[in-house]
JSON list of C-alpha atoms and ligand atoms in Angstrom, two decimals:
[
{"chain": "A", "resi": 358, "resn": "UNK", "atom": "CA", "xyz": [-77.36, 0.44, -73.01]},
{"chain": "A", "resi": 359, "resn": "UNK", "atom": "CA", "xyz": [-77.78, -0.48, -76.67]},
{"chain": "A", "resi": 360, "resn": "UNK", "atom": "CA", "xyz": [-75.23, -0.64, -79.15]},
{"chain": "A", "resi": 361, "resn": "UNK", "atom": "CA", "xyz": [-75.57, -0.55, -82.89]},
{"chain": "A", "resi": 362, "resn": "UNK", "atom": "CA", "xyz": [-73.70, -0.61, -85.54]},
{"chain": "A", "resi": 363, "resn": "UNK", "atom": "CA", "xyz": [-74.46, 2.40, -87.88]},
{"chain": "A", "resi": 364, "resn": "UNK", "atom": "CA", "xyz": [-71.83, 2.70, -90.38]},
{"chain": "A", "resi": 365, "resn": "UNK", "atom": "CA", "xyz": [-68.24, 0.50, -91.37]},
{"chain": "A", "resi": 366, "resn": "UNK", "atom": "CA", "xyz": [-66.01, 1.96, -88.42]},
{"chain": "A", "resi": 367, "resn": "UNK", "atom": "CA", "xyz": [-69.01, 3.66, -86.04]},
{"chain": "A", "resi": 368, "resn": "UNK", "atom": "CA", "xyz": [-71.15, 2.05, -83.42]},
{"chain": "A", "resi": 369, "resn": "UNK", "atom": "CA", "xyz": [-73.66, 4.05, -81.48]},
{"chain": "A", "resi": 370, "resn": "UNK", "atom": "CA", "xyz": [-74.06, 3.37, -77.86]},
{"chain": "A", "resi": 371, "resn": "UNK", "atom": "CA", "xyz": [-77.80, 4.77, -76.58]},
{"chain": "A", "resi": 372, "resn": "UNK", "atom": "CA", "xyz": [-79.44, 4.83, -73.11]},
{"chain": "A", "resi": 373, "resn": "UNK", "atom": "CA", "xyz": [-82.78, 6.69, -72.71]},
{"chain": "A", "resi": 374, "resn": "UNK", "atom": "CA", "xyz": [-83.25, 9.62, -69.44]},
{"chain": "A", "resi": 375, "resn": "UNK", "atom": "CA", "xyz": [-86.80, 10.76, -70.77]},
{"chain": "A", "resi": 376, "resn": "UNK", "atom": "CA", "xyz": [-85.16, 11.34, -74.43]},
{"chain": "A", "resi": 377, "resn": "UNK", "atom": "CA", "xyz": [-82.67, 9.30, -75.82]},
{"chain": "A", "resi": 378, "resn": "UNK", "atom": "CA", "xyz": [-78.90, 10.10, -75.60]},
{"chain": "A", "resi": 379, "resn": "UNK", "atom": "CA", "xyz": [-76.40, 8.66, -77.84]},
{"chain": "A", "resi": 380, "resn": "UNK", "atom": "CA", "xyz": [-72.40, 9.07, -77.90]},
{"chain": "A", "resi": 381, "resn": "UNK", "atom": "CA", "xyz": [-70.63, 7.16, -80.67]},
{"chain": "A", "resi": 382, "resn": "UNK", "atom": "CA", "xyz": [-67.47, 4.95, -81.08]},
{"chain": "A", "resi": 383, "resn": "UNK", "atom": "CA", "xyz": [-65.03, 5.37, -83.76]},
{"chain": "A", "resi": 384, "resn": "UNK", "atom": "CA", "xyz": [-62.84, 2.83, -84.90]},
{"chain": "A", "resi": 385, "resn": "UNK", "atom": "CA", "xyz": [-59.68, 3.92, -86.98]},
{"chain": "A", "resi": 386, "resn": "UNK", "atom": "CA", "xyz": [-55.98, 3.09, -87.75]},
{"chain": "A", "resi": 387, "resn": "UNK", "atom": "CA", "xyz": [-55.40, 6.01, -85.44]},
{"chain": "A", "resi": 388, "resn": "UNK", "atom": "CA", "xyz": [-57.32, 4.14, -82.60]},
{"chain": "A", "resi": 389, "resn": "UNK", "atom": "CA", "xyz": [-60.66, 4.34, -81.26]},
{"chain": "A", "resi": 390, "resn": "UNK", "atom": "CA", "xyz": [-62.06, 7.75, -80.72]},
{"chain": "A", "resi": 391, "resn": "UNK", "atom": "CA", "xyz": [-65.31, 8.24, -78.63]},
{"chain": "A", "resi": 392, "resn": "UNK", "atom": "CA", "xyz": [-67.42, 11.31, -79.86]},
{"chain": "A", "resi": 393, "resn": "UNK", "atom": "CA", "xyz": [-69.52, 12.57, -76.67]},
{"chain": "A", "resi": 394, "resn": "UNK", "atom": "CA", "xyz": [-69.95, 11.40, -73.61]},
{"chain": "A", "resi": 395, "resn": "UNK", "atom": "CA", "xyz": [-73.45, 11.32, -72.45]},
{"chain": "A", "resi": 396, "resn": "UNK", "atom": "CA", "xyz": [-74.30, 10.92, -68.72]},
{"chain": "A", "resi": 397, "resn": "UNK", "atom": "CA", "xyz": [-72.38, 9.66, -65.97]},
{"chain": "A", "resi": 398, "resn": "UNK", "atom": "CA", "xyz": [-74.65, 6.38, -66.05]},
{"chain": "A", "resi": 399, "resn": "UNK", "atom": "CA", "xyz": [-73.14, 5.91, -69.24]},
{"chain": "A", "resi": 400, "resn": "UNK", "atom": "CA", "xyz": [-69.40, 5.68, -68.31]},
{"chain": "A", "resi": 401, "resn": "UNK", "atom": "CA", "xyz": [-69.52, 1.87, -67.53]},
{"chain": "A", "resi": 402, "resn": "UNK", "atom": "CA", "xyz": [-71.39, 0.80, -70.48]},
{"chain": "A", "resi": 403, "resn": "UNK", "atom": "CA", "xyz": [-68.97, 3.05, -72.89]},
{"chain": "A", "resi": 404, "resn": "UNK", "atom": "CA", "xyz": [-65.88, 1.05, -71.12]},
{"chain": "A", "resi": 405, "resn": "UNK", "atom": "CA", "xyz": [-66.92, -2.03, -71.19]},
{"chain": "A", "resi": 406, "resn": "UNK", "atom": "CA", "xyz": [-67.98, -1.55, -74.81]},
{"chain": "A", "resi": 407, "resn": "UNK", "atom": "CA", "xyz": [-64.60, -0.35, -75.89]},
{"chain": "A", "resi": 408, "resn": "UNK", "atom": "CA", "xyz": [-62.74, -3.44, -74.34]},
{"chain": "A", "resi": 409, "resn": "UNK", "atom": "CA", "xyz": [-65.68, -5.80, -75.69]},
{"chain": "A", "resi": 410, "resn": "UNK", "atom": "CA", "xyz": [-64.34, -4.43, -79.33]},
{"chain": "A", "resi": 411, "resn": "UNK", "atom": "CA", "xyz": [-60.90, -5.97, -79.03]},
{"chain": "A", "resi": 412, "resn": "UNK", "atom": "CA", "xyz": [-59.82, -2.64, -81.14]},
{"chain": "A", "resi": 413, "resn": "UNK", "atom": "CA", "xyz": [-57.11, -1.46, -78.65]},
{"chain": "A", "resi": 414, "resn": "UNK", "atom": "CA", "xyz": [-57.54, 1.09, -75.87]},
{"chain": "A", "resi": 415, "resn": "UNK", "atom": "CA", "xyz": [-59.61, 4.53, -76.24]},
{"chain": "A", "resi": 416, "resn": "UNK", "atom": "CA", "xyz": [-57.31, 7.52, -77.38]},
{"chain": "A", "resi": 417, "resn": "UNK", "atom": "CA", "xyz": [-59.19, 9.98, -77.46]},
{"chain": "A", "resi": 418, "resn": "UNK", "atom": "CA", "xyz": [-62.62, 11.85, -76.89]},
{"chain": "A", "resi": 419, "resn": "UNK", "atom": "CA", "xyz": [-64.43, 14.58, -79.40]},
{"chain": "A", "resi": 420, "resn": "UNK", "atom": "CA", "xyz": [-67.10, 16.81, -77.96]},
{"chain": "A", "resi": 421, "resn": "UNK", "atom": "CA", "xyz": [-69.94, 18.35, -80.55]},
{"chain": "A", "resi": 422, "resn": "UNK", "atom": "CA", "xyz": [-70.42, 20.58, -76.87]},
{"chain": "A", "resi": 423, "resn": "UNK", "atom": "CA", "xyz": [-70.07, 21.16, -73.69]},
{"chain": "A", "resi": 424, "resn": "UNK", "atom": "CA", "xyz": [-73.69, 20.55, -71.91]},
{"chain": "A", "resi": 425, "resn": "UNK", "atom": "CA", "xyz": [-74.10, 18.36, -69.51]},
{"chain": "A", "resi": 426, "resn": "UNK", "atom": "CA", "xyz": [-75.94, 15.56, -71.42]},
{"chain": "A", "resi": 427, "resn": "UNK", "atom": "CA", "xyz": [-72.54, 15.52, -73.58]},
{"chain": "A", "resi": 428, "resn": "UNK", "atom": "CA", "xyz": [-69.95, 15.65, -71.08]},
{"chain": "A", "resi": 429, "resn": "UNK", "atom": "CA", "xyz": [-71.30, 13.63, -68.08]},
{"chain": "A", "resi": 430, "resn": "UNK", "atom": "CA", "xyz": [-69.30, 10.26, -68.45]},
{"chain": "A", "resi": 431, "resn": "UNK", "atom": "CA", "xyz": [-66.24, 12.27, -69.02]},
{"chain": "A", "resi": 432, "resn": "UNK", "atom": "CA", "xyz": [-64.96, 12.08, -65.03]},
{"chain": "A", "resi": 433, "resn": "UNK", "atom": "CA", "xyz": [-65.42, 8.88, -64.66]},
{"chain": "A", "resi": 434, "resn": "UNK", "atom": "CA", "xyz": [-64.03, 7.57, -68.00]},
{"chain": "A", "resi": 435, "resn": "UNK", "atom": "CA", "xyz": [-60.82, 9.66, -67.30]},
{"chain": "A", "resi": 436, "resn": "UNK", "atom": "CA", "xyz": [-60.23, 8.07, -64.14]},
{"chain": "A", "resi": 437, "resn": "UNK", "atom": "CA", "xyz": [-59.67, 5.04, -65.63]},
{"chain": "A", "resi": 438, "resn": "UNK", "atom": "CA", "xyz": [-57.77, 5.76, -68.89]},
{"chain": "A", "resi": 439, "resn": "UNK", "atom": "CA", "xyz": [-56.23, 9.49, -69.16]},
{"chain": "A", "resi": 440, "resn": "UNK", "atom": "CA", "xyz": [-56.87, 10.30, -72.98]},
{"chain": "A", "resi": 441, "resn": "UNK", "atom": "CA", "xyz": [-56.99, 14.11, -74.43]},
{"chain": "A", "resi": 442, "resn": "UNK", "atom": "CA", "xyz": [-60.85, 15.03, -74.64]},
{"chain": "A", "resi": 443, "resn": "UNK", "atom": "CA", "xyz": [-61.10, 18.04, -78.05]},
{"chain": "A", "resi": 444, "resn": "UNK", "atom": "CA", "xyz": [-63.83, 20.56, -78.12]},
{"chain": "A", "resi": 445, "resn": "UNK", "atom": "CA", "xyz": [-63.84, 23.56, -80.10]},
{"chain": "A", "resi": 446, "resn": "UNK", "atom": "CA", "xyz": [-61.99, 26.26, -78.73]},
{"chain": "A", "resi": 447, "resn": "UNK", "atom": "CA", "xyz": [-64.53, 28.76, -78.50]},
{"chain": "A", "resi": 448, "resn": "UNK", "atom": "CA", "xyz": [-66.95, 26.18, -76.60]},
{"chain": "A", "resi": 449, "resn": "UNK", "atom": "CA", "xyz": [-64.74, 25.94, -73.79]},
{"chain": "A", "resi": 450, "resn": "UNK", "atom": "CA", "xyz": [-64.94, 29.23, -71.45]},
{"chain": "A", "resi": 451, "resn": "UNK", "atom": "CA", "xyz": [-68.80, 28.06, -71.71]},
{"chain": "A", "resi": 452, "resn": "UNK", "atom": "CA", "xyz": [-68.28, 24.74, -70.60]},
{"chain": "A", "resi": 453, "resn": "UNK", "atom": "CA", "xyz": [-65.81, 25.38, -68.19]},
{"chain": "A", "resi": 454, "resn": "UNK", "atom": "CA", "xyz": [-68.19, 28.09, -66.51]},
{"chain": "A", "resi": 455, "resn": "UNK", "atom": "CA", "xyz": [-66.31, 31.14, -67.32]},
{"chain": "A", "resi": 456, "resn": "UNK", "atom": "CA", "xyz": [-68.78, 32.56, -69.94]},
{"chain": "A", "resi": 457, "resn": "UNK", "atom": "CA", "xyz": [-72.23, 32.04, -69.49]},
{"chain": "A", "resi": 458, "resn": "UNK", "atom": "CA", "xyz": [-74.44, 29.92, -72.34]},
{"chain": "A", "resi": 459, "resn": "UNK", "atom": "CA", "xyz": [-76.56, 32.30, -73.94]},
{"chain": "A", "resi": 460, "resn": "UNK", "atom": "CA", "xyz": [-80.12, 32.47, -72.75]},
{"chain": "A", "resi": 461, "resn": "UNK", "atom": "CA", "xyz": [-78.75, 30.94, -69.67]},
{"chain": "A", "resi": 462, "resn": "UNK", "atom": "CA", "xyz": [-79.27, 32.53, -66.15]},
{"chain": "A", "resi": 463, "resn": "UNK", "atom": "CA", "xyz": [-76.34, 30.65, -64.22]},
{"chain": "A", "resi": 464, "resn": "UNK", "atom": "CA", "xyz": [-72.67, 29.62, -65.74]},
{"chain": "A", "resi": 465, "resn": "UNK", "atom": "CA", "xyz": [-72.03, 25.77, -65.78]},
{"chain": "A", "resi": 466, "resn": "UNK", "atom": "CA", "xyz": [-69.08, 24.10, -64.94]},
{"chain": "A", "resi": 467, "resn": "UNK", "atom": "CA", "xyz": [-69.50, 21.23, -66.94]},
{"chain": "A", "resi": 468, "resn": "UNK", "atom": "CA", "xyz": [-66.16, 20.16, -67.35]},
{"chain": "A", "resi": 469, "resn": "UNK", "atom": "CA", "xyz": [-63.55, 21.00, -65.07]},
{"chain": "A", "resi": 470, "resn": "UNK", "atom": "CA", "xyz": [-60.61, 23.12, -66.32]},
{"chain": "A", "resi": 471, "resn": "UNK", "atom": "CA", "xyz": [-57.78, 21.28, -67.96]},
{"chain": "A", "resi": 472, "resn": "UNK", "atom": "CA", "xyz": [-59.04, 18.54, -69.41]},
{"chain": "A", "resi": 473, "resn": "UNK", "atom": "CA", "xyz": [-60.77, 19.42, -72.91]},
{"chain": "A", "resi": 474, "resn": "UNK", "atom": "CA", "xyz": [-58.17, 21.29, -75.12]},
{"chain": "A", "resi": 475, "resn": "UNK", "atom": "CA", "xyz": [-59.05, 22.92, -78.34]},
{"chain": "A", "resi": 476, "resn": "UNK", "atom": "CA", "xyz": [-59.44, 21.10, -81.65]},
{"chain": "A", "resi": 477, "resn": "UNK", "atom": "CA", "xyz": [-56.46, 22.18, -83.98]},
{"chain": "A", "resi": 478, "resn": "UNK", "atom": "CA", "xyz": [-56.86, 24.24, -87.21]},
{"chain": "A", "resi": 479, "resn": "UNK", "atom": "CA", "xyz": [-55.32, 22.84, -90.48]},
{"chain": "A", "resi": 480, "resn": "UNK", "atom": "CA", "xyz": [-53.73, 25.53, -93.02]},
{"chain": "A", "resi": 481, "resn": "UNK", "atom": "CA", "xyz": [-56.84, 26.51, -94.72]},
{"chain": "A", "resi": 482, "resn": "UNK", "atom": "CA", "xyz": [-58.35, 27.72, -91.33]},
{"chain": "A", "resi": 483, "resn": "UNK", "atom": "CA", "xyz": [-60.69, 24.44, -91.09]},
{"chain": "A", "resi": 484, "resn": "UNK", "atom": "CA", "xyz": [-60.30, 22.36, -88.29]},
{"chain": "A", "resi": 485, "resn": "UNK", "atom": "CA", "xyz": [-58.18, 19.35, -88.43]},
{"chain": "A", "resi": 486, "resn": "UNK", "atom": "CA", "xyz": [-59.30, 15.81, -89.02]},
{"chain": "A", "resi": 487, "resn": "UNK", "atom": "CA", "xyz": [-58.47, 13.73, -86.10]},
{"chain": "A", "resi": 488, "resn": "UNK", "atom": "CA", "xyz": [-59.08, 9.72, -86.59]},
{"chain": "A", "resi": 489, "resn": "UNK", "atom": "CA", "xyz": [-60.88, 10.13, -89.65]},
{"chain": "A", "resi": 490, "resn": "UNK", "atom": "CA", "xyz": [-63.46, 12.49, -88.56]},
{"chain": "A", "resi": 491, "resn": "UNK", "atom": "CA", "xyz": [-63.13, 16.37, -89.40]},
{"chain": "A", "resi": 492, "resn": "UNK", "atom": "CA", "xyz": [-64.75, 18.84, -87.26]},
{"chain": "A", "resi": 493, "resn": "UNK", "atom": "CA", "xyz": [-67.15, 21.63, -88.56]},
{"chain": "A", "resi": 494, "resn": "UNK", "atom": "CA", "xyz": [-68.06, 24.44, -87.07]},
{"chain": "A", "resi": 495, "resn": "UNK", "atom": "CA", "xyz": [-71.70, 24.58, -86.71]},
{"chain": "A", "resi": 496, "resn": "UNK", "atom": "CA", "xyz": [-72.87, 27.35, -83.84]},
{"chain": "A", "resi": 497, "resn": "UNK", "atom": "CA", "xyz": [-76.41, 27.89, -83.07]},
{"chain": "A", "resi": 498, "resn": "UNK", "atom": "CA", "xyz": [-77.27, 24.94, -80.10]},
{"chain": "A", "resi": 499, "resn": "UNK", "atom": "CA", "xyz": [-74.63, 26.13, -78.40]},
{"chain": "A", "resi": 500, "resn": "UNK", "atom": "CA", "xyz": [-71.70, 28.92, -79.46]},
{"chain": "A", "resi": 501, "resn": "UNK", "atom": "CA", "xyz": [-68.79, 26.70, -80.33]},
{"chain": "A", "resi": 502, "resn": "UNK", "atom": "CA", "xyz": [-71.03, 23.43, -81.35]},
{"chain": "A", "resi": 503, "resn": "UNK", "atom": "CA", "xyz": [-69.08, 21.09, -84.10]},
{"chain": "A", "resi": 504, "resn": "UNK", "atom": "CA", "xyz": [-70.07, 18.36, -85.80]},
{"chain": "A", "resi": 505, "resn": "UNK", "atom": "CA", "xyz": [-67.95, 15.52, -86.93]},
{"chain": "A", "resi": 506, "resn": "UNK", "atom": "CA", "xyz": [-67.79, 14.10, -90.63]},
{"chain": "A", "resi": 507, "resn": "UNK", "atom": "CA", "xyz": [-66.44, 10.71, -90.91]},
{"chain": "A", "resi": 508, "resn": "UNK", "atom": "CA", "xyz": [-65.58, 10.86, -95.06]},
{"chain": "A", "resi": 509, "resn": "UNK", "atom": "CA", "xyz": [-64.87, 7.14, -95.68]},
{"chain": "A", "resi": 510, "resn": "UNK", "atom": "CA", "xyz": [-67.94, 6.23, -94.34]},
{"chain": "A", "resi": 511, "resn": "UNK", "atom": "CA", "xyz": [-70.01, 9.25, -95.14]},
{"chain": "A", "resi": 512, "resn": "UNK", "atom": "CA", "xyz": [-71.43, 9.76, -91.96]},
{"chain": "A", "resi": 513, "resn": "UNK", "atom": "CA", "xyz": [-72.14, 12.84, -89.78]},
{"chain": "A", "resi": 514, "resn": "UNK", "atom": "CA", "xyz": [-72.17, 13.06, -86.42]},
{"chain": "A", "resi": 515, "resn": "UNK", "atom": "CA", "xyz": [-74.36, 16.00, -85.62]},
{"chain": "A", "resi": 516, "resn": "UNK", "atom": "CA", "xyz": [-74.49, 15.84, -82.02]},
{"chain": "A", "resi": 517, "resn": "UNK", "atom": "CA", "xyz": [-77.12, 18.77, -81.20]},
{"chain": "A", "resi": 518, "resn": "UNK", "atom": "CA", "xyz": [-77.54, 20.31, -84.65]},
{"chain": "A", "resi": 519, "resn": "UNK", "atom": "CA", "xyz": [-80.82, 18.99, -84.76]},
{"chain": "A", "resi": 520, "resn": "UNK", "atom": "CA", "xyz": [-83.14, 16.27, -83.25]},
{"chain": "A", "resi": 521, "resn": "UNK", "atom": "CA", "xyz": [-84.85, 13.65, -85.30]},
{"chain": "A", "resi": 522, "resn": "UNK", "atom": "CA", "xyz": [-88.09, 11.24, -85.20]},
{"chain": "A", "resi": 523, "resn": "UNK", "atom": "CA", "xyz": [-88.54, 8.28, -87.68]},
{"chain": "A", "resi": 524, "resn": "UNK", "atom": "CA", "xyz": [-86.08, 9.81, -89.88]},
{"chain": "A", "resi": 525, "resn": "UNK", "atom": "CA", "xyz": [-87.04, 13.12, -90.34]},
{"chain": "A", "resi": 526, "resn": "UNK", "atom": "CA", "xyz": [-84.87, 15.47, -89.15]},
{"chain": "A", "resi": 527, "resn": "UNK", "atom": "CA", "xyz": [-86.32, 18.33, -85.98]},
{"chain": "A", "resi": 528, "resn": "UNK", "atom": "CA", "xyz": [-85.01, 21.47, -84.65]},
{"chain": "A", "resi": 529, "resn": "UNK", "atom": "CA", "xyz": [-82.64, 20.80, -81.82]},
{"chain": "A", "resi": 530, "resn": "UNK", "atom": "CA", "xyz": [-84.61, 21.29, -78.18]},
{"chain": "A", "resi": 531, "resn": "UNK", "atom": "CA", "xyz": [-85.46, 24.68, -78.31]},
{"chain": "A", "resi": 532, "resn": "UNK", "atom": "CA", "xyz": [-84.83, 25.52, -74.37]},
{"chain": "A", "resi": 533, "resn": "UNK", "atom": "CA", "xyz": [-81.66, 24.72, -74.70]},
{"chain": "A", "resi": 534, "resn": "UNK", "atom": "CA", "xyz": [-80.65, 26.11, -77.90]},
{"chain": "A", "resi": 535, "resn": "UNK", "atom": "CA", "xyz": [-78.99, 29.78, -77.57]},
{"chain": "A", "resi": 536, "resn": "UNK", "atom": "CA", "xyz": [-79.76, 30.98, -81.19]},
{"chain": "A", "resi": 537, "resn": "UNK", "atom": "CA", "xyz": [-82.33, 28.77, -83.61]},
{"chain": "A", "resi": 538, "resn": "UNK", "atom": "CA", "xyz": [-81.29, 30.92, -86.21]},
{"chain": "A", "resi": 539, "resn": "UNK", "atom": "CA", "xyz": [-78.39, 30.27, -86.61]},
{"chain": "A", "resi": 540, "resn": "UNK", "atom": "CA", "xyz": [-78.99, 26.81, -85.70]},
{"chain": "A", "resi": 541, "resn": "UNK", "atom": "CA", "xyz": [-80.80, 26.36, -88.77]},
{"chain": "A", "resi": 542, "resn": "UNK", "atom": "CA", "xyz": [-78.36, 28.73, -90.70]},
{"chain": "A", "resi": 543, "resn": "UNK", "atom": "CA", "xyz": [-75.50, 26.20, -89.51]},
{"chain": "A", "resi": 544, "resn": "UNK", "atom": "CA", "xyz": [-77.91, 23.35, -91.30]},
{"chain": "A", "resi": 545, "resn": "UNK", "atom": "CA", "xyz": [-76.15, 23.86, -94.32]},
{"chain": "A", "resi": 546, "resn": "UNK", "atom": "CA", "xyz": [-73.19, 21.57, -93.64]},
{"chain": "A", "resi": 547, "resn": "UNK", "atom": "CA", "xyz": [-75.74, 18.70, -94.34]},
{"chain": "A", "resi": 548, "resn": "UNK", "atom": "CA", "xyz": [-75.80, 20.33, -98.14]},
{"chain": "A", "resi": 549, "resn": "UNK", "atom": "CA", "xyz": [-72.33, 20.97, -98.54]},
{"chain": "A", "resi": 550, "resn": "UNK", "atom": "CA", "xyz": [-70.51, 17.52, -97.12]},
{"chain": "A", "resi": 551, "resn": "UNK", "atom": "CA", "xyz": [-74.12, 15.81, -98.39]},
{"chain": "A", "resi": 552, "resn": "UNK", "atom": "CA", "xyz": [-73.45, 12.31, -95.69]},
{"chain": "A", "resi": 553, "resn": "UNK", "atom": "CA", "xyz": [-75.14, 9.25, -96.52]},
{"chain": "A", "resi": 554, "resn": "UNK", "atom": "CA", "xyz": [-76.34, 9.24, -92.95]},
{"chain": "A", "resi": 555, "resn": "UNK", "atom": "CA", "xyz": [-76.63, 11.49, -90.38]},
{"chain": "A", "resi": 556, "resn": "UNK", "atom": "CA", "xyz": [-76.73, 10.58, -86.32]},
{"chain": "A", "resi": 557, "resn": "UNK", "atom": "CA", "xyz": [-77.82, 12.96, -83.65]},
{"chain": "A", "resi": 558, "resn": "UNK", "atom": "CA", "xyz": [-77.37, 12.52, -80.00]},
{"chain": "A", "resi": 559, "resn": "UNK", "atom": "CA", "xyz": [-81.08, 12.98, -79.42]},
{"chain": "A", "resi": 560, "resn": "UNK", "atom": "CA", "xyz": [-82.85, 10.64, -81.71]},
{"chain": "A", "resi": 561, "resn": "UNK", "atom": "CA", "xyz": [-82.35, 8.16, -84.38]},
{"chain": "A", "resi": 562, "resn": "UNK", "atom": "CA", "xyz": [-80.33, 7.85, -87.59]},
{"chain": "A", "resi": 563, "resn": "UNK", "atom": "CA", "xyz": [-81.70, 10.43, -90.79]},
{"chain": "A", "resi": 564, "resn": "UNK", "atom": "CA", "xyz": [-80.43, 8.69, -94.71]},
{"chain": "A", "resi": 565, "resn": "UNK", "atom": "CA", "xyz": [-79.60, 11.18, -97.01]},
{"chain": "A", "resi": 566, "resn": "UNK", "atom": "CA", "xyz": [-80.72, 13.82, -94.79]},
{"chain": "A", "resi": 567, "resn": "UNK", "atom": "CA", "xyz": [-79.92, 16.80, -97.76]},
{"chain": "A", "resi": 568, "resn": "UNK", "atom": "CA", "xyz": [-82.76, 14.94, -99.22]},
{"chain": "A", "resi": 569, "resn": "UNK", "atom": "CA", "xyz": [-85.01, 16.92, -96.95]},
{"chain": "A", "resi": 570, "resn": "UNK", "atom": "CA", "xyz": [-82.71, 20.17, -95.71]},
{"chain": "A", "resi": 571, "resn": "UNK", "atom": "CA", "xyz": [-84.94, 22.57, -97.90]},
{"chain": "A", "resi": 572, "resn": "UNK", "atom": "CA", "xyz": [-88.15, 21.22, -96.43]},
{"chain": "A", "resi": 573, "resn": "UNK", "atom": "CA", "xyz": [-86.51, 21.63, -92.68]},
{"chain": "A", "resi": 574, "resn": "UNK", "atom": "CA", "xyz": [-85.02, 25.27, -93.63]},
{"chain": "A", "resi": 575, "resn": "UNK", "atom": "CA", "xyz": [-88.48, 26.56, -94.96]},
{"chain": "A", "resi": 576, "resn": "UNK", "atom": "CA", "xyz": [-90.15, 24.80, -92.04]},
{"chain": "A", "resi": 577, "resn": "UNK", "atom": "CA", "xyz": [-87.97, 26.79, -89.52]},
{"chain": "A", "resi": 578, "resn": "UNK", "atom": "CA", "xyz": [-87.63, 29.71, -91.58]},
{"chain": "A", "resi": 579, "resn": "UNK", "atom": "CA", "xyz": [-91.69, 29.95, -91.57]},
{"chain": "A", "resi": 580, "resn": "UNK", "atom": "CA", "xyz": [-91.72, 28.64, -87.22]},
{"chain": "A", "resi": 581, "resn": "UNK", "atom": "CA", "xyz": [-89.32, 31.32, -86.83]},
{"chain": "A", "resi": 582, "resn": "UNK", "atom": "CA", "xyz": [-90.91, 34.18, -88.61]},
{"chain": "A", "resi": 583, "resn": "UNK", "atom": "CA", "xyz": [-94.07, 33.29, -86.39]},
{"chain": "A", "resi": 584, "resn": "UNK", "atom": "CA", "xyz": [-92.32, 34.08, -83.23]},
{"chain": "B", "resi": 1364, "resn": "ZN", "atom": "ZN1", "xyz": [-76.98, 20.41, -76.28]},
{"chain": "B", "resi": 1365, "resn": "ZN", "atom": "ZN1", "xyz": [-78.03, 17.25, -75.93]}
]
C-alpha cells in the first residue's frame, strides 16, 4: 500500500485492484478519523498505518458510501478496535441491503446492520462537522453519497463524486453510478466550498479543481444530452 501525505492533517493510503482505491487518514485534536475503507486487503495496511503515526488510536470511521469498494476493510478493522463508523442516513437501508441501489438488479448487504449510524445534523439542517471534516450531501453515485470538507486544510474528500486522471477531474464510473445527472448537478459543492485540493477514491489528487468545474459541467451536460 502507498501512503502519502496530501494535505497538513491527511494522508492517503492507496492500493490498486485494476483501478486505484484510496481511503484517507485524518489527524485531529479530536483523534484520528479514517474516511472509507476500501477492500478487505486493505484492513492490515490501514492498521498498521494508524499505529505507525504515533497519533493515538482510531476513533472513528466516515463513509462517502456504502459500496463495496468503500466498506470492505470495515469487518476486519472493527474486530480489532470497536469505533462508531458514520454514513449518511439515507445511504444506509442501501448499504445494509434493505433498499436496492438504483439501476441495481440485486440488494447488497455491504455492511451488516448495526454498525454504521447516521451522521448528525447541526441546527441549520447541514450535517455536523465531526474531527474537522463536515459532511455534504452530494447524491448522484449513489443516493445518500457525502463528501467530506476538511476547512483548515482546504481539502475535499470526494470519495465517488467523480474520478480523475492527471489532474483533471472525470465522471464517476458510470456502471455504477445510479443517476449522472445528478451526479454532475451535485458537482457544485466544488464551487461553493472552492478546496485547494480535491481527492477521490478512484484516482489522483485535482488543485483547485473549481478551476475547471464549468469545463466538466458543459462536458457532461453535452455527454449527457447525447444519450
Ligand atoms: Zn461508488
Ligand atoms: Zn468506488
Amino acid at each position: 500500500m502507498k501512503v502519502k501525505k496530501v494535505s497538513d492533517h491527511i494522508w492517503s493510503l492507496k492500493t490498486w485492484m485494476i483501478i486505484p482505491i484510496h481511503v484517507w487518514i485524518v489527524v485531529d485534536k479530536e483523534g484520528l478519523t479514517l474516511v472509507d475503507a476500501g477492500i478487505p486487503m486493505m484492513s492490515n495496511g490501514i492498521m498498521k498505518y494508524v499505529n505507525q503515526l504515533e497519533a493515538g488510536p482510531l476513533q472513528r470511521i466516515l463513509l462517502t458510501h456504502g459500496h463495496s469498494d468503500h466498506v470492505g476493510a470495515l469487518k476486519n478493522i472493527l474486530s480489532e478496535t470497536k469505533v462508531p463508523v458514520y454514513a449518511h442516513q439515507i445511504e444506509i437501508p442501501y448499504m445494509e441491503g434493505d433498499l436496492i441501489y438504483p439501476r441495481r438488479k440485486k440488494a447488497e448487504y455491504n455492511v451488516a446492520k448495526q454498525i454504521a449510524q447516521p451522521l448528525q445534523e447541526d441546527e441549520h439542517g447541514g450535517l455536523q462537522t465531526i474531527a474537522g471534516l463536515t459532511p455534504f450531501l452530494t447524491p448522484g453515485h449513489s443516493p445518500g453519497h457525502v463528501v467530506y470538507y476538511h476547512e483548515q486544510d482546504q481539502m475535499l474528500l470526494a470519495g465517488d463524486l467523480f474520478t480523475s486522471k492527471n489532474g483533471k477531474l472525470h465522471q464517476p464510473m458510470p456502471m455504477f453510478t445510479a443517476d449522472m445527472t445528478e451526479a454532475v448537478r451535485s458537482s457544485s459543492i466544488v464551487k461553493q466550498l472552492k478546496p485547494k485540493r480535491l481527492e477521490v477514491c478512484h484516482g489522483n489528487s485535482v488543485l483547485n479543481p473549481a478551476d475547471q468545474l464549468k469545463d466538466y459541467i458543459q462536458k457532461m451536460e453535452k455527454k449527457l444530452l447525447e444519450k
